[in-house]
Short mmCIF file of C-alpha atoms in Angstrom, two decimals:
data_model
loop_
_atom_site.label_atom_id
_atom_site.label_comp_id
_atom_site.label_asym_id
_atom_site.label_seq_id
_atom_site.Cartn_x
_atom_site.Cartn_y
_atom_site.Cartn_z
CA MET A 1 -23.37 119.99 190.47
CA ALA A 2 -23.79 116.41 189.22
CA THR A 3 -20.65 116.69 187.14
CA THR A 4 -18.65 117.90 190.12
CA THR A 5 -19.85 115.04 192.30
CA SER A 6 -19.04 112.47 189.62
CA SER A 7 -15.57 113.88 189.10
CA SER A 8 -14.71 113.91 192.81
CA SER A 9 -16.00 110.37 193.27
CA ASN A 10 -13.52 109.14 190.62
CA GLU A 11 -10.53 110.80 192.28
CA THR A 12 -7.97 108.53 193.88
CA PRO A 13 -6.44 109.46 197.27
CA GLU A 14 -3.23 110.33 195.39
CA THR A 15 -5.12 112.75 193.15
CA LYS A 16 -6.86 114.39 196.09
CA LYS A 17 -3.65 114.91 198.01
CA LYS A 18 -1.76 117.44 195.96
CA LYS A 19 1.95 117.67 196.68
CA LYS A 20 2.75 120.60 198.96
CA GLU A 21 4.63 123.32 197.08
CA CYS A 22 5.20 125.93 199.79
CA LEU A 23 4.41 126.85 203.37
CA GLY A 24 0.79 127.76 204.05
CA TRP A 25 0.26 131.35 205.08
CA ILE A 26 -0.54 130.31 208.66
CA GLU A 27 2.70 128.28 208.84
CA TRP A 28 4.59 131.20 207.33
CA LEU A 29 3.15 133.66 209.87
CA ARG A 30 3.82 131.23 212.71
CA GLY A 31 7.43 130.89 211.56
CA TRP A 32 8.04 134.62 211.48
CA PHE A 33 6.29 135.07 214.82
CA TYR A 34 8.62 132.48 216.33
CA LEU A 35 11.64 134.23 214.83
CA VAL A 36 10.63 137.65 216.14
CA TYR A 37 9.74 136.17 219.54
CA GLU A 38 13.17 134.56 219.80
CA MET A 39 14.85 137.80 218.80
CA LEU A 40 13.03 139.78 221.48
CA PHE A 41 13.23 137.27 224.32
CA GLN A 42 16.31 135.09 223.71
CA ARG A 43 18.42 137.07 226.18
CA ILE A 44 15.78 136.61 228.89
CA MET A 45 15.35 132.90 228.10
CA ALA A 46 19.12 132.38 228.30
CA SER A 47 19.66 134.54 231.38
CA HIS A 48 20.51 131.46 233.46
CA LEU A 49 23.60 130.75 231.32
CA HIS A 50 27.11 131.96 232.09
CA ASN A 51 29.16 133.70 229.45
CA PRO A 52 31.56 132.19 228.58
CA MET A 53 30.01 128.83 229.34
CA PRO A 54 32.02 126.70 231.80
CA LEU A 55 32.86 123.32 230.28
CA PRO A 56 33.33 119.93 231.97
CA PRO A 57 36.73 118.18 231.81
CA ILE A 58 37.35 117.44 228.12
CA ASN A 59 41.07 116.63 228.00
CA ASP A 60 40.39 113.32 226.20
CA LEU A 61 38.05 114.84 223.61
CA THR A 62 38.95 115.16 219.91
CA CYS A 63 36.72 117.64 218.05
CA ILE A 64 36.54 118.70 214.43
CA VAL A 65 35.01 122.16 213.99
CA THR A 66 34.24 123.44 210.49
CA GLY A 67 34.26 127.16 209.75
CA SER A 68 36.30 127.98 212.84
CA THR A 69 38.15 131.12 211.73
CA SER A 70 35.33 133.56 212.48
CA GLY A 71 32.10 134.09 214.38
CA ILE A 72 30.51 131.26 216.33
CA GLY A 73 32.94 128.66 214.98
CA LEU A 74 35.93 130.63 216.21
CA GLU A 75 34.45 130.84 219.70
CA ILE A 76 33.60 127.12 219.72
CA ALA A 77 37.12 126.12 218.69
CA ARG A 78 38.82 128.56 221.07
CA GLN A 79 36.82 127.56 224.14
CA LEU A 80 37.18 123.83 223.43
CA ALA A 81 40.94 124.22 222.96
CA GLN A 82 41.41 126.34 226.09
CA SER A 83 39.46 123.73 228.06
CA GLY A 84 41.88 120.99 227.03
CA ALA A 85 40.28 119.34 223.98
CA HIS A 86 42.20 118.32 220.87
CA VAL A 87 40.67 120.65 218.28
CA VAL A 88 40.91 120.24 214.53
CA MET A 89 40.07 123.46 212.72
CA ALA A 90 38.54 122.36 209.40
CA VAL A 91 38.75 125.53 207.34
CA ARG A 92 39.27 126.91 203.86
CA ASN A 93 41.73 129.63 204.94
CA THR A 94 44.50 127.75 206.75
CA LYS A 95 46.69 130.85 207.12
CA ALA A 96 43.98 132.66 209.11
CA ALA A 97 43.56 129.57 211.31
CA GLN A 98 47.29 129.37 212.04
CA GLU A 99 47.33 133.06 213.01
CA LEU A 100 44.42 132.45 215.39
CA ILE A 101 46.23 129.55 217.03
CA GLN A 102 49.27 131.74 217.64
CA LYS A 103 47.05 134.38 219.24
CA TRP A 104 45.30 131.79 221.42
CA GLN A 105 48.64 130.42 222.57
CA ILE A 106 49.71 133.90 223.70
CA ASP A 107 46.37 134.47 225.44
CA SER A 108 46.58 131.06 227.13
CA SER A 109 50.20 131.32 228.23
CA GLY A 110 49.12 131.44 231.90
CA LEU A 111 46.98 128.30 231.68
CA SER A 112 48.30 124.99 232.98
CA ILE A 113 46.87 123.12 229.94
CA PRO A 114 48.83 123.50 226.67
CA LEU A 115 46.72 124.05 223.58
CA ASN A 116 46.31 121.05 221.28
CA VAL A 117 45.03 122.57 218.04
CA GLU A 118 45.73 121.69 214.43
CA VAL A 119 44.50 122.90 211.07
CA MET A 120 43.19 120.85 208.13
CA GLN A 121 41.96 122.38 204.90
CA VAL A 122 38.48 121.77 203.53
CA ASP A 123 36.36 123.77 201.10
CA LEU A 124 32.66 123.02 201.54
CA LEU A 125 31.94 124.49 198.10
CA SER A 126 33.81 121.48 196.69
CA LEU A 127 32.49 118.00 197.48
CA ASP A 128 35.81 116.63 196.19
CA SER A 129 37.52 118.61 198.99
CA VAL A 130 35.11 117.20 201.59
CA VAL A 131 35.87 113.62 200.51
CA ARG A 132 39.63 114.25 200.59
CA PHE A 133 39.35 115.74 204.08
CA ALA A 134 37.40 112.73 205.38
CA GLU A 135 39.82 110.28 203.78
CA ALA A 136 42.79 112.08 205.32
CA TRP A 137 41.25 112.00 208.79
CA ASN A 138 40.03 108.40 208.58
CA ALA A 139 43.50 107.31 207.41
CA ARG A 140 44.83 108.17 210.86
CA SER A 141 42.66 105.42 212.39
CA ALA A 142 42.19 107.82 215.30
CA PRO A 143 38.99 108.26 217.31
CA LEU A 144 36.75 111.25 216.70
CA HIS A 145 34.49 112.21 219.59
CA VAL A 146 32.72 115.32 218.27
CA LEU A 147 32.06 116.62 214.77
CA ILE A 148 30.69 120.16 214.85
CA ASN A 149 29.27 121.16 211.46
CA ASN A 150 29.35 124.89 212.08
CA ALA A 151 30.37 126.41 208.74
CA GLY A 152 27.57 128.07 206.85
CA ILE A 153 26.80 130.91 204.47
CA PHE A 154 24.01 133.45 204.22
CA SER A 155 24.72 135.57 201.15
CA ILE A 156 22.46 138.48 201.95
CA GLY A 157 20.91 140.09 198.89
CA GLU A 158 23.21 138.24 196.48
CA PRO A 159 21.94 136.71 193.25
CA GLN A 160 21.65 132.94 193.08
CA LYS A 161 25.02 131.22 192.73
CA PHE A 162 25.99 127.62 192.15
CA SER A 163 29.03 125.63 193.20
CA LYS A 164 31.26 123.91 190.68
CA ASP A 165 29.38 120.73 191.63
CA GLY A 166 26.22 122.35 190.23
CA TYR A 167 24.39 122.96 193.51
CA GLU A 168 22.97 126.20 194.91
CA GLN A 169 25.61 127.53 197.29
CA HIS A 170 23.46 127.78 200.44
CA LEU A 171 22.27 124.21 199.88
CA GLN A 172 25.78 122.87 199.39
CA VAL A 173 27.58 124.65 202.24
CA ASN A 174 24.76 124.49 204.80
CA HIS A 175 23.44 121.01 204.04
CA LEU A 176 25.06 118.82 201.38
CA ALA A 177 28.70 119.20 202.44
CA PRO A 178 27.99 118.68 206.19
CA ALA A 179 25.84 115.65 205.32
CA LEU A 180 28.64 114.12 203.25
CA LEU A 181 31.23 114.87 205.93
CA SER A 182 29.08 113.36 208.68
CA ILE A 183 28.57 110.08 206.83
CA LEU A 184 32.16 109.71 205.63
CA LEU A 185 33.51 110.31 209.15
CA LEU A 186 31.27 107.64 210.70
CA PRO A 187 34.14 105.11 210.96
CA SER A 188 36.13 107.56 213.10
CA LEU A 189 33.05 108.58 215.11
CA ILE A 190 32.25 104.92 215.83
CA ARG A 191 35.89 104.43 216.87
CA GLY A 192 35.47 107.32 219.31
CA SER A 193 32.03 106.37 220.63
CA PRO A 194 30.23 107.62 222.57
CA SER A 195 30.49 110.41 220.03
CA ARG A 196 28.35 113.21 218.64
CA ILE A 197 27.52 114.98 215.41
CA VAL A 198 26.46 118.54 216.25
CA ASN A 199 24.92 120.59 213.45
CA VAL A 200 24.79 124.33 214.07
CA ASN A 201 21.38 125.17 212.65
CA SER A 202 19.25 128.32 212.80
CA VAL A 203 15.90 129.59 214.01
CA MET A 204 15.45 130.66 210.38
CA HIS A 205 14.53 127.07 209.51
CA HIS A 206 11.05 127.93 210.87
CA VAL A 207 10.38 129.89 207.66
CA GLY A 208 12.03 127.30 205.41
CA PHE A 209 10.42 124.87 202.98
CA VAL A 210 12.06 121.97 201.12
CA ASP A 211 10.83 120.88 197.72
CA THR A 212 12.72 117.64 197.11
CA GLU A 213 12.00 117.92 193.38
CA ASP A 214 13.62 121.38 193.29
CA MET A 215 16.24 121.54 196.04
CA ASN A 216 18.34 123.90 193.94
CA VAL A 217 15.37 126.32 193.70
CA SER A 218 16.03 126.60 189.99
CA SER A 219 12.82 125.31 188.37
CA GLY A 220 11.01 128.65 188.61
CA LYS A 221 8.29 127.29 190.90
CA ARG A 222 9.67 129.48 193.68
CA LYS A 223 11.41 132.81 193.36
CA PHE A 224 14.92 132.56 194.76
CA SER A 225 16.21 134.91 197.44
CA SER A 226 19.04 134.46 199.90
CA MET A 227 16.40 134.03 202.61
CA VAL A 228 14.76 131.18 200.67
CA GLY A 229 18.12 129.54 200.03
CA TYR A 230 19.30 129.85 203.63
CA SER A 231 16.11 128.87 205.46
CA SER A 232 15.45 125.91 203.13
CA SER A 233 18.98 124.58 203.53
CA LYS A 234 18.73 124.74 207.32
CA LEU A 235 15.41 122.87 207.29
CA ALA A 236 16.92 120.24 204.98
CA GLU A 237 19.77 119.80 207.46
CA ILE A 238 17.34 119.02 210.31
CA MET A 239 15.36 116.59 208.15
CA PHE A 240 18.49 114.74 207.03
CA SER A 241 19.85 114.66 210.59
CA SER A 242 16.59 113.13 211.81
CA ILE A 243 16.86 110.21 209.39
CA LEU A 244 20.59 109.77 210.05
CA ASN A 245 19.74 109.55 213.74
CA LYS A 246 17.19 106.81 212.97
CA ARG A 247 19.65 104.90 210.79
CA LEU A 248 22.31 104.81 213.52
CA PRO A 249 21.48 102.10 216.08
CA ALA A 250 21.94 102.90 219.75
CA GLU A 251 24.85 100.45 219.93
CA SER A 252 26.81 102.57 217.42
CA GLY A 253 27.22 105.14 220.20
CA VAL A 254 26.86 108.07 217.78
CA SER A 255 24.37 110.81 218.71
CA VAL A 256 23.06 113.26 216.10
CA LEU A 257 21.60 116.61 217.08
CA CYS A 258 20.99 120.12 215.80
CA VAL A 259 21.38 123.32 217.78
CA SER A 260 20.18 126.87 217.38
CA PRO A 261 22.74 129.51 218.38
CA GLY A 262 19.97 132.08 218.66
CA ILE A 263 20.04 135.27 216.63
CA VAL A 264 23.65 136.33 216.63
CA GLN A 265 24.97 139.76 215.74
CA THR A 266 25.40 139.81 211.98
CA ASN A 267 24.39 141.97 209.02
CA VAL A 268 21.27 140.15 207.85
CA ALA A 269 18.71 142.93 208.07
CA ARG A 270 18.72 143.91 204.41
CA ASP A 271 16.98 140.69 203.35
CA LEU A 272 14.43 140.51 206.15
CA PRO A 273 10.82 141.79 206.39
CA LYS A 274 10.42 145.37 207.59
CA LEU A 275 9.13 144.28 211.01
CA VAL A 276 12.29 142.26 211.62
CA GLN A 277 14.45 145.06 210.23
CA ALA A 278 12.96 147.38 212.84
CA ALA A 279 13.78 144.88 215.58
CA TYR A 280 17.37 144.70 214.34
CA ARG A 281 17.81 148.37 215.21
CA LEU A 282 17.68 147.21 218.82
CA ILE A 283 20.72 144.94 218.27
CA PRO A 284 22.85 146.18 221.20
CA TYR A 285 20.49 144.61 223.71
CA PHE A 286 18.62 141.79 221.98
CA ILE A 287 21.15 140.14 219.67
CA PHE A 288 23.74 137.66 220.94
CA SER A 289 27.47 138.05 220.55
CA ALA A 290 29.40 135.21 218.88
CA GLN A 291 30.53 134.01 222.31
CA GLU A 292 26.92 133.81 223.50
CA GLY A 293 25.87 132.15 220.26
CA ALA A 294 28.50 129.42 220.75
CA ARG A 295 26.97 128.20 224.02
CA SER A 296 24.37 125.82 222.60
CA ALA A 297 26.93 124.05 220.40
CA LEU A 298 29.40 123.79 223.29
CA PHE A 299 26.64 122.39 225.50
CA ALA A 300 25.63 119.85 222.86
CA ALA A 301 29.26 118.83 222.34
CA THR A 302 30.22 118.37 226.00
CA ASP A 303 27.25 117.90 228.34
CA PRO A 304 27.29 114.32 229.68
CA GLN A 305 23.49 113.95 229.57
CA VAL A 306 23.14 114.67 225.84
CA PRO A 307 23.68 111.06 224.61
CA GLU A 308 21.07 109.79 227.06
CA TYR A 309 18.56 112.35 225.79
CA CYS A 310 19.27 111.41 222.15
CA ASP A 311 18.86 107.71 222.95
CA MET A 312 15.54 108.41 224.66
CA LEU A 313 14.17 110.19 221.57
CA LYS A 314 15.38 107.34 219.38
CA ALA A 315 13.74 104.71 221.62
CA ASP A 316 10.46 106.65 221.53
CA GLU A 317 10.68 106.87 217.72
CA TRP A 318 10.38 110.65 217.89
CA PRO A 319 10.04 112.03 214.33
CA VAL A 320 12.93 114.49 214.64
CA CYS A 321 16.44 114.35 216.05
CA ALA A 322 17.37 116.16 219.25
CA PHE A 323 17.21 119.93 218.88
CA ILE A 324 18.85 122.21 221.45
CA SER A 325 17.75 125.84 221.57
CA GLN A 326 19.89 128.88 222.24
CA ASP A 327 19.16 128.61 225.98
CA CYS A 328 20.71 125.10 226.02
CA ARG A 329 17.37 123.40 226.62
CA PRO A 330 15.65 120.77 224.46
CA ALA A 331 13.24 122.32 221.97
CA ASN A 332 11.04 121.33 219.06
CA PRO A 333 12.01 122.39 215.53
CA SER A 334 9.34 123.60 213.12
CA GLU A 335 6.18 121.70 212.24
CA GLU A 336 7.56 121.18 208.74
CA ALA A 337 10.65 119.47 210.22
CA HIS A 338 8.33 116.83 211.74
CA SER A 339 7.23 115.57 208.31
CA VAL A 340 8.66 112.05 208.27
CA GLN A 341 7.74 111.48 204.63
CA THR A 342 9.50 114.63 203.45
CA SER A 343 12.48 113.86 205.69
CA TYR A 344 12.93 110.47 204.01
CA GLU A 345 12.63 112.14 200.61
CA VAL A 346 15.31 114.66 201.66
CA TRP A 347 17.49 111.77 202.86
CA GLU A 348 17.24 109.88 199.58
CA LYS A 349 17.70 112.97 197.41
CA THR A 350 20.67 114.14 199.47
CA LEU A 351 22.48 110.81 199.18
CA GLU A 352 21.92 110.95 195.43
CA MET A 353 23.27 114.50 195.22
CA ILE A 354 26.39 113.81 197.30
CA GLY A 355 27.20 110.66 195.37
CA LEU A 356 26.68 108.00 198.03
CA PRO A 357 24.75 104.72 197.74
CA SER A 358 21.43 104.47 199.57
CA ASP A 359 22.87 101.91 202.00
CA ALA A 360 26.04 103.89 202.76
CA VAL A 361 25.37 104.16 206.50
CA GLU A 362 24.58 100.47 206.92
CA ARG A 363 27.72 99.47 205.01
CA LEU A 364 29.92 101.76 207.08
CA LEU A 365 28.40 100.35 210.27
CA ASP A 366 29.37 96.88 209.02
CA GLY A 367 32.94 98.05 208.45
CA ALA A 368 32.65 97.88 204.66
CA GLU A 369 34.17 100.40 202.28
CA VAL A 370 31.87 102.94 200.64
CA LYS A 371 32.75 104.67 197.39
CA CYS A 372 31.65 108.24 196.77
CA ARG A 373 31.15 109.72 193.32
CA TYR A 374 33.28 112.67 194.40
CA GLY A 375 36.94 112.73 195.39
CA GLN A 376 37.99 110.15 192.81
CA GLU A 377 41.28 110.61 190.98
CA GLN A 378 40.69 111.84 187.46
#
């Protein structure tokens, strides 16, 4: 007993506070409870919303939407375009995007507003491609009012895969590439201010955990699964967005927020716990369609009160950025997302991984040029 007392008395605060390596079991249970609760009650909570969601006048809006050839992204791009916005479909498959535009033009032939849609290629599995896309857009010296980082992957049941840049694929597509795109497009977003960065996130972040010393989940400390890769990448996105929101002064006119589309009809059941798999058998009633899932992003992109809400959170020094739930109401992300220390660690590690200097945002705000490690001519 004496030895134990002596040992503990010599411990420093740093020694006592062991670095967190995973979610506690109570946090894990709370996360899954929240996920199941949302699955069962999201339709009731969102019953006040129209489908499709009516949008305010947006004829002067220019929006870039990543991953807009299928699912939620397709619905976001289509509804923005049919409401009069200038939509840039940032996609890997440009042929599929062009075919969609032709279809939308036929469907919209009776509308008084002509569609203003264009296609630009970007591959989020290549950070070189992301840099080239941003450079091409910024070269226009045109304003950008809304960037919607919608593209994402959830490779159900697949073994761990890495991009050619050396990063786990969920991490790169769901977090690193959108982070790089958001920062590099800041000059255009400032030119178009008041403007918004809308990150399509997921309720799955509630069961995510980010180890900033092992963001690739390759050290062996945690067993990789597609669920681990996906949920962790979505949590990292919220954490990074929260610090980006703090780094952007109110006078920049750029709002940063994350949205949850709800649980949208997709084939994810194979990688989920048995309780959630059972709930998925009730898909026809409980699970949202892509059109319903698009509503929170459309709300975040167009509602006139969103910038005021974001500014209020920033003025109050709220630990996380604005988060809009599937019912288009402000919500709180997970308890883990509120960790300011971890969020700053995610911020620093992300900038390192995407090849940007630590003061990239400040330099861009000052109108200076920022060089990225990627996208350079070989």
